[in-house]
Tab-separated table of C-alpha atoms and ligand atoms in Angstrom:
chain	number	residue	atom	x	y	z
A	1	MET	CA	14.149	97.898	-27.595
A	2	ARG	CA	17.376	97.107	-29.477
A	3	ALA	CA	20.735	96.872	-27.727
A	4	THR	CA	24.199	96.632	-29.238
A	5	VAL	CA	26.952	95.092	-27.122
A	6	ILE	CA	30.554	95.750	-28.159
A	7	GLY	CA	32.998	93.123	-26.893
A	8	ALA	CA	32.524	89.380	-26.494
A	9	GLY	CA	34.690	88.947	-23.404
A	10	VAL	CA	33.087	87.948	-20.145
A	11	ALA	CA	31.715	91.472	-19.558
A	12	GLY	CA	30.063	91.654	-22.983
A	13	LEU	CA	28.638	88.137	-23.021
A	14	THR	CA	27.162	88.321	-19.505
A	15	THR	CA	25.687	91.746	-20.301
A	16	ALA	CA	24.235	90.490	-23.588
A	17	LEU	CA	22.674	87.458	-21.893
A	18	THR	CA	21.218	89.564	-19.088
A	19	LEU	CA	19.639	91.940	-21.621
A	20	ALA	CA	18.338	89.122	-23.824
A	21	GLU	CA	16.817	87.410	-20.791
A	22	ARG	CA	14.988	90.674	-20.086
A	23	GLY	CA	13.480	90.581	-23.562
A	24	LEU	CA	15.676	93.072	-25.452
A	25	ALA	CA	16.732	92.446	-29.049
A	26	VAL	CA	20.514	92.155	-28.685
A	27	GLU	CA	23.408	92.042	-31.159
A	28	VAL	CA	27.037	91.491	-30.083
A	29	PHE	CA	30.133	92.646	-31.993
A	30	ASP	CA	33.747	91.645	-31.462
A	31	ARG	CA	36.833	92.423	-33.487
A	32	ASN	CA	38.324	88.963	-32.926
A	33	ALA	CA	37.659	86.089	-35.291
A	34	GLY	CA	35.956	84.108	-32.512
A	35	LEU	CA	36.347	83.235	-28.851
A	36	GLY	CA	40.048	82.854	-28.229
A	37	PRO	CA	43.278	84.346	-26.949
A	38	GLY	CA	42.451	87.811	-28.330
A	39	SER	CA	40.442	88.600	-25.202
A	40	CYS	CA	41.696	88.863	-21.641
A	41	SER	CA	38.877	86.563	-20.536
A	42	TRP	CA	40.475	83.647	-22.385
A	43	HIS	CA	43.444	83.664	-19.994
A	44	ALA	CA	41.561	83.806	-16.699
A	45	GLY	CA	41.860	81.230	-13.951
A	46	GLY	CA	38.104	81.080	-13.445
A	47	MET	CA	38.164	81.441	-9.665
A	48	LEU	CA	34.914	82.754	-8.207
A	49	ALA	CA	36.491	83.740	-4.929
A	50	PRO	CA	34.743	86.787	-3.438
A	51	TRP	CA	36.015	86.300	0.093
A	52	CYS	CA	39.608	85.398	-0.776
A	53	GLU	CA	39.757	88.442	-3.048
A	54	MET	CA	38.957	90.682	-0.073
A	55	ALA	CA	42.584	90.098	0.969
A	56	SER	CA	43.629	92.614	-1.662
A	57	SER	CA	40.390	94.365	-2.656
A	58	GLU	CA	37.613	96.519	-1.274
A	59	ALA	CA	34.593	94.925	0.399
A	60	VAL	CA	32.436	95.724	-2.661
A	61	VAL	CA	34.286	93.049	-4.615
A	62	GLY	CA	33.208	90.481	-2.024
A	63	ARG	CA	29.629	91.718	-2.001
A	64	LEU	CA	29.126	91.837	-5.778
A	65	GLY	CA	31.133	88.662	-6.291
A	66	ALA	CA	28.996	86.702	-3.835
A	67	GLN	CA	25.930	87.653	-5.916
A	68	SER	CA	27.539	86.331	-9.089
A	69	ILE	CA	28.223	82.769	-7.982
A	70	ASP	CA	24.555	81.703	-8.193
A	71	TRP	CA	24.264	83.315	-11.622
A	72	TRP	CA	27.085	81.128	-12.888
A	73	ARG	CA	25.696	77.987	-11.255
A	74	GLU	CA	22.363	78.543	-13.010
A	75	ARG	CA	23.791	79.439	-16.434
A	76	PHE	CA	26.848	77.189	-16.397
A	77	PRO	CA	26.096	73.979	-14.498
A	78	ALA	CA	29.726	72.832	-14.793
A	79	THR	CA	30.598	75.471	-12.173
A	80	VAL	CA	32.319	73.599	-9.334
A	81	SER	CA	31.297	74.527	-5.788
A	82	LYS	CA	33.983	73.088	-3.556
A	83	GLY	CA	35.426	76.261	-2.111
A	84	THR	CA	39.030	77.429	-2.088
A	85	LEU	CA	41.935	76.106	-0.033
A	86	VAL	CA	44.644	78.563	1.036
A	87	VAL	CA	47.967	77.308	2.393
A	88	ALA	CA	51.435	78.651	3.136
A	89	PRO	CA	54.784	76.971	3.665
A	90	GLY	CA	55.980	76.847	7.308
A	91	ARG	CA	58.282	79.875	6.832
A	92	ASP	CA	55.356	81.992	5.522
A	93	LEU	CA	52.707	81.124	8.107
A	94	ALA	CA	52.491	84.792	9.078
A	95	GLU	CA	51.112	85.385	5.569
A	96	LEU	CA	48.248	83.022	6.361
A	97	ASP	CA	47.397	84.988	9.516
A	98	ARG	CA	47.463	88.245	7.552
A	99	PHE	CA	45.257	86.717	4.846
A	100	ALA	CA	42.754	85.573	7.487
A	101	GLN	CA	42.649	89.046	9.056
A	102	ARG	CA	41.657	90.662	5.768
A	103	THR	CA	39.099	88.065	4.617
A	104	GLU	CA	35.960	86.362	5.927
A	105	ARG	CA	33.811	83.202	5.668
A	106	TYR	CA	36.626	80.708	6.122
A	107	ARG	CA	37.501	78.053	8.632
A	108	TRP	CA	40.961	77.189	9.858
A	109	LEU	CA	42.227	73.721	8.970
A	110	ASN	CA	44.926	71.628	10.612
A	111	GLU	CA	47.144	69.164	8.773
A	112	THR	CA	44.630	66.314	9.060
A	113	GLU	CA	41.765	68.452	7.833
A	114	ILE	CA	43.817	69.652	4.845
A	115	ALA	CA	44.525	66.021	3.983
A	116	SER	CA	40.877	65.088	4.173
A	117	LEU	CA	39.968	67.915	1.759
A	118	GLU	CA	42.875	67.326	-0.601
A	119	PRO	CA	44.465	63.913	0.033
A	120	ASP	CA	47.415	64.619	-2.265
A	121	LEU	CA	48.478	67.495	0.012
A	122	ALA	CA	48.714	65.202	3.069
A	123	GLY	CA	51.686	66.066	5.251
A	124	ARG	CA	52.699	69.140	3.254
A	125	PHE	CA	51.102	72.019	5.202
A	126	ARG	CA	50.463	72.434	8.933
A	127	LYS	CA	47.700	75.036	8.629
A	128	GLY	CA	45.296	76.216	5.988
A	129	LEU	CA	42.109	78.169	5.366
A	130	HIS	CA	39.056	76.780	3.626
A	131	PHE	CA	36.530	79.171	2.045
A	132	PRO	CA	33.649	76.726	1.527
A	133	GLY	CA	31.262	79.123	-0.256
A	134	GLU	CA	33.593	79.835	-3.169
A	135	ALA	CA	33.531	78.189	-6.594
A	136	HIS	CA	35.448	77.877	-9.848
A	137	LEU	CA	34.821	77.264	-13.533
A	138	ASP	CA	36.678	76.742	-16.780
A	139	PRO	CA	36.510	80.208	-18.402
A	140	ARG	CA	36.786	78.929	-21.968
A	141	LEU	CA	33.929	76.468	-21.544
A	142	ALA	CA	31.891	79.073	-19.668
A	143	LEU	CA	32.300	81.636	-22.480
A	144	ALA	CA	31.264	78.995	-25.037
A	145	GLU	CA	28.205	78.177	-22.943
A	146	LEU	CA	27.221	81.860	-22.862
A	147	VAL	CA	27.501	82.016	-26.658
A	148	GLU	CA	25.226	78.965	-26.930
A	149	ARG	CA	22.680	80.442	-24.569
A	150	LEU	CA	22.707	83.667	-26.531
A	151	ALA	CA	22.167	81.770	-29.789
A	152	ALA	CA	19.209	79.961	-28.219
A	153	LEU	CA	17.693	83.376	-27.472
A	154	GLY	CA	18.279	84.504	-31.045
A	155	VAL	CA	21.271	86.752	-30.296
A	156	ALA	CA	23.797	86.934	-33.127
A	157	ILE	CA	27.485	87.490	-32.418
A	158	ARG	CA	29.270	89.283	-35.220
A	159	PHE	CA	32.932	88.390	-34.908
A	160	ASP	CA	35.623	89.986	-37.053
A	161	THR	CA	33.844	93.344	-36.706
A	162	GLU	CA	35.463	96.329	-35.038
A	163	LEU	CA	32.966	98.920	-33.830
A	164	GLU	CA	33.061	102.192	-31.907
A	165	PRO	CA	30.116	103.077	-29.641
A	166	ALA	CA	29.370	106.286	-31.568
A	167	ALA	CA	28.925	104.278	-34.774
A	168	ALA	CA	26.775	101.556	-33.245
A	169	ARG	CA	23.103	101.229	-34.064
A	170	GLY	CA	20.460	100.517	-31.455
A	171	ASP	CA	18.577	102.335	-28.727
A	172	LEU	CA	21.220	101.330	-26.222
A	173	VAL	CA	24.924	100.588	-26.663
A	174	PHE	CA	26.893	98.594	-24.092
A	175	ASP	CA	30.597	99.278	-24.333
A	176	CYS	CA	32.343	96.168	-22.974
A	177	ARG	CA	35.598	96.538	-24.886
A	178	GLY	CA	37.937	95.941	-21.965
A	179	LEU	CA	41.240	97.651	-22.643
A	180	GLY	CA	39.999	98.343	-26.193
A	181	GLY	CA	37.701	100.963	-24.633
A	182	ARG	CA	40.564	103.104	-23.356
A	183	ILE	CA	39.984	105.765	-25.984
A	184	ASP	CA	36.736	106.670	-24.202
A	185	MET	CA	37.955	105.844	-20.689
A	186	PRO	CA	41.492	107.257	-20.584
A	187	ALA	CA	42.063	106.245	-16.951
A	188	LEU	CA	42.094	102.556	-17.937
A	189	ARG	CA	45.449	100.800	-17.724
A	190	GLY	CA	46.597	97.250	-18.405
A	191	VAL	CA	47.943	95.051	-15.617
A	192	ARG	CA	49.899	92.209	-17.099
A	193	GLY	CA	49.079	88.682	-16.004
A	194	GLU	CA	51.006	85.587	-17.051
A	195	MET	CA	49.769	82.041	-16.688
A	196	ALA	CA	50.458	78.458	-17.665
A	197	LEU	CA	48.321	75.430	-18.336
A	198	ILE	CA	50.031	72.318	-17.031
A	199	ARG	CA	49.083	68.661	-16.835
A	200	SER	CA	50.100	66.392	-14.005
A	201	ARG	CA	49.566	62.660	-14.221
A	202	SER	CA	50.127	62.160	-10.490
A	203	LEU	CA	48.690	65.158	-8.599
A	204	SER	CA	44.974	65.420	-8.126
A	205	LEU	CA	43.208	68.455	-6.587
A	206	SER	CA	39.500	69.095	-6.578
A	207	ARG	CA	39.383	72.804	-5.775
A	208	PRO	CA	41.573	75.895	-6.389
A	209	VAL	CA	44.561	75.951	-4.066
A	210	ARG	CA	46.325	79.216	-3.290
A	211	LEU	CA	49.867	79.185	-2.001
A	212	LEU	CA	50.745	82.375	-0.138
A	213	HIS	CA	54.120	83.999	-0.514
A	214	PRO	CA	55.182	87.562	0.407
A	215	ARG	CA	56.236	88.382	-3.171
A	216	LEU	CA	54.441	86.043	-5.576
A	217	PRO	CA	51.398	84.210	-4.270
A	218	ILE	CA	50.267	81.584	-6.799
A	219	TYR	CA	47.223	79.479	-7.389
A	220	LEU	CA	46.359	76.251	-9.163
A	221	VAL	CA	42.867	75.872	-10.571
A	222	PRO	CA	41.855	72.322	-11.562
A	223	ARG	CA	40.383	71.989	-15.042
A	224	GLY	CA	39.835	68.218	-14.965
A	225	GLU	CA	41.819	65.294	-16.392
A	226	GLY	CA	44.975	66.397	-14.609
A	227	VAL	CA	45.030	69.855	-16.212
A	228	PHE	CA	45.624	72.913	-14.011
A	229	MET	CA	45.728	76.621	-14.671
A	230	LEU	CA	48.760	77.979	-12.839
A	231	GLY	CA	48.630	81.709	-12.217
A	232	ALA	CA	49.380	84.430	-12.178
A	233	THR	CA	51.778	87.338	-12.223
A	234	MET	CA	50.459	90.839	-11.629
A	235	LEU	CA	52.805	93.334	-13.217
A	236	GLU	CA	52.290	97.056	-13.717
A	237	SER	CA	53.327	96.682	-17.312
A	238	GLU	CA	51.497	96.994	-20.586
A	239	ALA	CA	53.980	94.843	-22.482
A	240	ARG	CA	52.038	92.395	-24.618
A	241	GLY	CA	54.884	90.028	-25.415
A	242	PRO	CA	55.204	86.369	-24.513
A	243	VAL	CA	55.705	85.133	-20.941
A	244	SER	CA	59.149	85.969	-19.550
A	245	VAL	CA	61.636	83.443	-18.224
A	246	ARG	CA	61.685	85.234	-14.850
A	247	SER	CA	57.919	85.006	-14.454
A	248	MET	CA	57.850	81.341	-15.394
A	249	LEU	CA	60.705	80.554	-13.019
A	250	ASP	CA	58.716	82.227	-10.235
A	251	LEU	CA	55.408	80.541	-11.054
A	252	LEU	CA	56.846	77.090	-11.666
A	253	GLY	CA	59.154	77.339	-8.639
A	254	ALA	CA	56.198	78.175	-6.408
A	255	ALA	CA	54.162	75.345	-7.934
A	256	PHE	CA	57.019	72.982	-7.108
A	257	THR	CA	56.860	74.228	-3.500
A	258	LEU	CA	53.150	73.417	-3.449
A	259	HIS	CA	53.925	69.858	-4.517
A	260	PRO	CA	57.146	68.382	-5.930
A	261	ALA	CA	55.071	66.058	-8.153
A	262	LEU	CA	54.459	69.132	-10.298
A	263	GLY	CA	58.107	68.904	-11.347
A	264	GLU	CA	56.982	66.110	-13.671
A	265	ALA	CA	53.972	68.026	-15.024
A	266	GLU	CA	53.795	68.871	-18.720
A	267	ILE	CA	53.531	72.506	-19.815
A	268	LEU	CA	50.619	72.664	-22.250
A	269	GLU	CA	50.357	76.397	-22.810
A	270	LEU	CA	51.872	79.680	-21.678
A	271	GLY	CA	49.806	82.838	-21.944
A	272	ALA	CA	49.833	86.508	-21.032
A	273	ASP	CA	47.325	89.323	-21.256
A	274	LEU	CA	46.493	92.711	-19.789
A	275	ARG	CA	43.743	93.032	-17.188
A	276	PRO	CA	41.680	96.197	-17.777
A	277	ALA	CA	41.979	98.239	-14.578
A	278	LEU	CA	40.988	101.694	-13.320
A	279	PRO	CA	43.101	103.666	-10.834
A	280	ASP	CA	41.195	102.312	-7.793
A	281	ASN	CA	41.206	98.768	-9.256
A	282	LEU	CA	37.422	98.717	-8.927
A	283	PRO	CA	35.003	98.056	-11.780
A	284	ARG	CA	32.761	100.769	-13.123
A	285	VAL	CA	29.389	100.978	-14.829
A	286	GLU	CA	28.824	104.403	-16.387
A	287	ARG	CA	26.024	105.708	-18.527
A	288	THR	CA	26.307	108.666	-20.879
A	289	GLY	CA	23.242	109.113	-23.036
A	290	ARG	CA	22.487	105.819	-24.785
A	291	VAL	CA	25.972	104.403	-24.063
A	292	VAL	CA	26.582	102.297	-20.964
A	293	ARG	CA	30.185	101.357	-20.233
A	294	VAL	CA	31.082	98.264	-18.214
A	295	ASN	CA	34.798	98.184	-17.595
A	296	GLY	CA	37.720	98.026	-15.160
A	297	LEU	CA	37.072	94.403	-14.240
A	298	PHE	CA	40.773	94.018	-13.344
A	299	ARG	CA	41.379	90.595	-11.761
A	300	HIS	CA	37.688	89.948	-11.144
A	301	GLY	CA	36.074	89.580	-14.566
A	302	PHE	CA	34.354	86.239	-14.021
A	303	LEU	CA	33.705	87.015	-10.390
A	304	LEU	CA	31.986	90.345	-11.008
A	305	ALA	CA	30.608	90.345	-14.565
A	306	PRO	CA	27.151	88.907	-13.714
A	307	ALA	CA	26.549	91.470	-10.947
A	308	LEU	CA	27.845	94.301	-13.151
A	309	ALA	CA	25.597	93.144	-16.006
A	310	GLN	CA	22.567	93.459	-13.709
A	311	ILE	CA	23.672	96.964	-12.709
A	312	ALA	CA	24.265	97.905	-16.362
A	313	ALA	CA	20.877	96.588	-17.471
A	314	GLY	CA	19.180	98.390	-14.597
A	315	ALA	CA	21.013	101.614	-15.404
A	316	ALA	CA	20.061	101.429	-19.057
A	317	LEU	CA	16.442	100.516	-18.572
A	318	ASP	CA	15.648	103.071	-15.882
A	319	PRO	CA	14.438	106.159	-17.763
A	320	HIS	CA	15.020	108.363	-14.724
A	321	LEU	CA	18.756	107.831	-14.646
A	322	GLY	CA	19.438	110.063	-17.660
A	323	THR	CA	23.143	110.694	-18.048
A	324	GLU	CA	24.056	109.834	-14.503
A	325	LEU	CA	27.261	108.120	-13.579
A	326	ILE	CA	26.783	104.828	-11.826
A	327	HIS	CA	29.722	103.506	-9.865
A	328	ALA	CA	29.525	99.826	-9.113
A	329	ASN	CA	30.843	100.473	-5.627
A	330	SER	CA	27.928	102.656	-4.692
A	331	ALA	CA	25.348	100.228	-6.088
B	401	LIG	C1	46.250	85.526	-15.994
B	401	LIG	C2	44.892	86.043	-15.598
B	401	LIG	C3	44.148	85.341	-14.650
B	401	LIG	C4	42.868	85.798	-14.281
B	401	LIG	N1	42.135	85.053	-13.396
B	401	LIG	C5	40.879	85.458	-13.066
B	401	LIG	C6	40.074	84.671	-12.186
B	401	LIG	O1	40.496	83.606	-11.710
B	401	LIG	N2	38.819	85.108	-11.874
B	401	LIG	C7	38.309	86.276	-12.397
B	401	LIG	O2	37.161	86.627	-12.062
B	401	LIG	N3	39.059	87.038	-13.239
B	401	LIG	C8	40.322	86.663	-13.580
B	401	LIG	N4	41.086	87.423	-14.421
B	401	LIG	C9	40.564	88.725	-14.865
B	401	LIG	C10	39.631	88.603	-16.060
B	401	LIG	O3	40.211	87.798	-17.048
B	401	LIG	C11	39.333	89.991	-16.607
B	401	LIG	O4	38.819	90.821	-15.591
B	401	LIG	C12	38.281	89.909	-17.721
B	401	LIG	O5	38.690	89.014	-18.706
B	401	LIG	C13	37.981	91.260	-18.356
B	401	LIG	O6	36.909	91.006	-19.235
B	401	LIG	P1	36.393	92.059	-20.287
B	401	LIG	O7	35.222	91.424	-20.957
B	401	LIG	O8	36.233	93.386	-19.645
B	401	LIG	O9	37.611	92.222	-21.336
B	401	LIG	P2	38.087	91.218	-22.478
B	401	LIG	O10	37.987	89.805	-22.055
B	401	LIG	O11	39.427	91.693	-22.943
B	401	LIG	O12	37.012	91.430	-23.637
B	401	LIG	C14	36.953	92.609	-24.387
B	401	LIG	C15	36.551	92.232	-25.808
B	401	LIG	O13	36.281	93.419	-26.526
B	401	LIG	C16	36.745	93.252	-27.851
B	401	LIG	N5	36.958	94.596	-28.432
B	401	LIG	C17	37.805	95.562	-28.003
B	401	LIG	N6	37.672	96.652	-28.773
B	401	LIG	C18	36.719	96.368	-29.708
B	401	LIG	C19	36.119	97.104	-30.788
B	401	LIG	N7	36.454	98.392	-31.044
B	401	LIG	N8	35.173	96.488	-31.541
B	401	LIG	C20	34.792	95.201	-31.294
B	401	LIG	N9	35.337	94.463	-30.285
B	401	LIG	C21	36.266	95.044	-29.508
B	401	LIG	C22	38.021	92.461	-27.695
B	401	LIG	O14	38.309	91.773	-28.911
B	401	LIG	C23	37.653	91.499	-26.571
B	401	LIG	O15	37.150	90.264	-27.057
B	401	LIG	C24	42.351	87.000	-14.841
B	401	LIG	C25	43.100	87.693	-15.796
B	401	LIG	C26	44.356	87.221	-16.174
B	401	LIG	C27	45.131	87.961	-17.232
């Protein structure tokens, strides 16, 4: 059986690998010249945080996300499994209680326990939450690893090629175009996210740290060698322009609250992109004839793509499903 995958973001590459591992002949197309800032996936933090995400998402995100962590560990051994630390400044401790009420699989930490997890945060926060089962990865390295694994299975990626599902060859077509698929999924919208890559020569963290705040919670994801991804705004805006001064003031100000040593950090990169989201902010796998759409990954692309790829492959390969609609949240 031949499958065409359109889109080489995290949804397309995980779907392609899942299909190739099941023995299908797969070809991937992407309109970009290569992996890079033309896809939303390039800008992600790389947090695999199913239980933290339950603070602002439905339980299905936690359930599907928990399934994906092992997939990443097996396919991308550089996945780091040290959990997530969540803290709040003294004036926002109520936020930490609220976060705990909406999430699960954490343990409360006192000041000493925070310091033993992250020595550089010693004395800065009285209480915290540790989610030990969570993980993180460097999205850019992970995408490159998926491309290598696909090549090893004989899957070609045709960059610089724009394609519409109707024009695609193959028995099955997987539409993983992110926001580029809006023409066939009009309910999709873009949710703008802005981020920065910074490098600190004095602060060391070994796991993602989230700092709660009533208006702009932030996170820092360590990328190694002092580099951190600092994210992210979540704006109901489809503006594609560069990062705004206001957003950077907010993000950098909050980072400074997390640790004043970040005042000396270098800004390596600023980036912004639009997260593909559906009205309920939940992902969707839909099949119509030979076309299977995987979209609406919103702020959970890396977290959910492996589980969605399994659902998509199952939906496509089950001859009884016909033109049914498969919602990821009922899977
Ligand atoms: C700042 C920020 C931080 C984030 N942090 C996290 C995080 O920590 N953890 C997490 O899980 N998620 C995170 N996300 C969300 C995640 O990045 C997205 O959910 C994910 O990237 C969506 O992936 P996708 O493959 O659906 O879309 P994309 O990555 O946009 O890929 C779609 C691809 O399709 C291609 N395409 C479109 N139309 C066509 C066409 N007609 N022909 C050929 N190719 C086409 C595009 O070129 C693109 O490469 C974050 C997002 C942002 C913006």
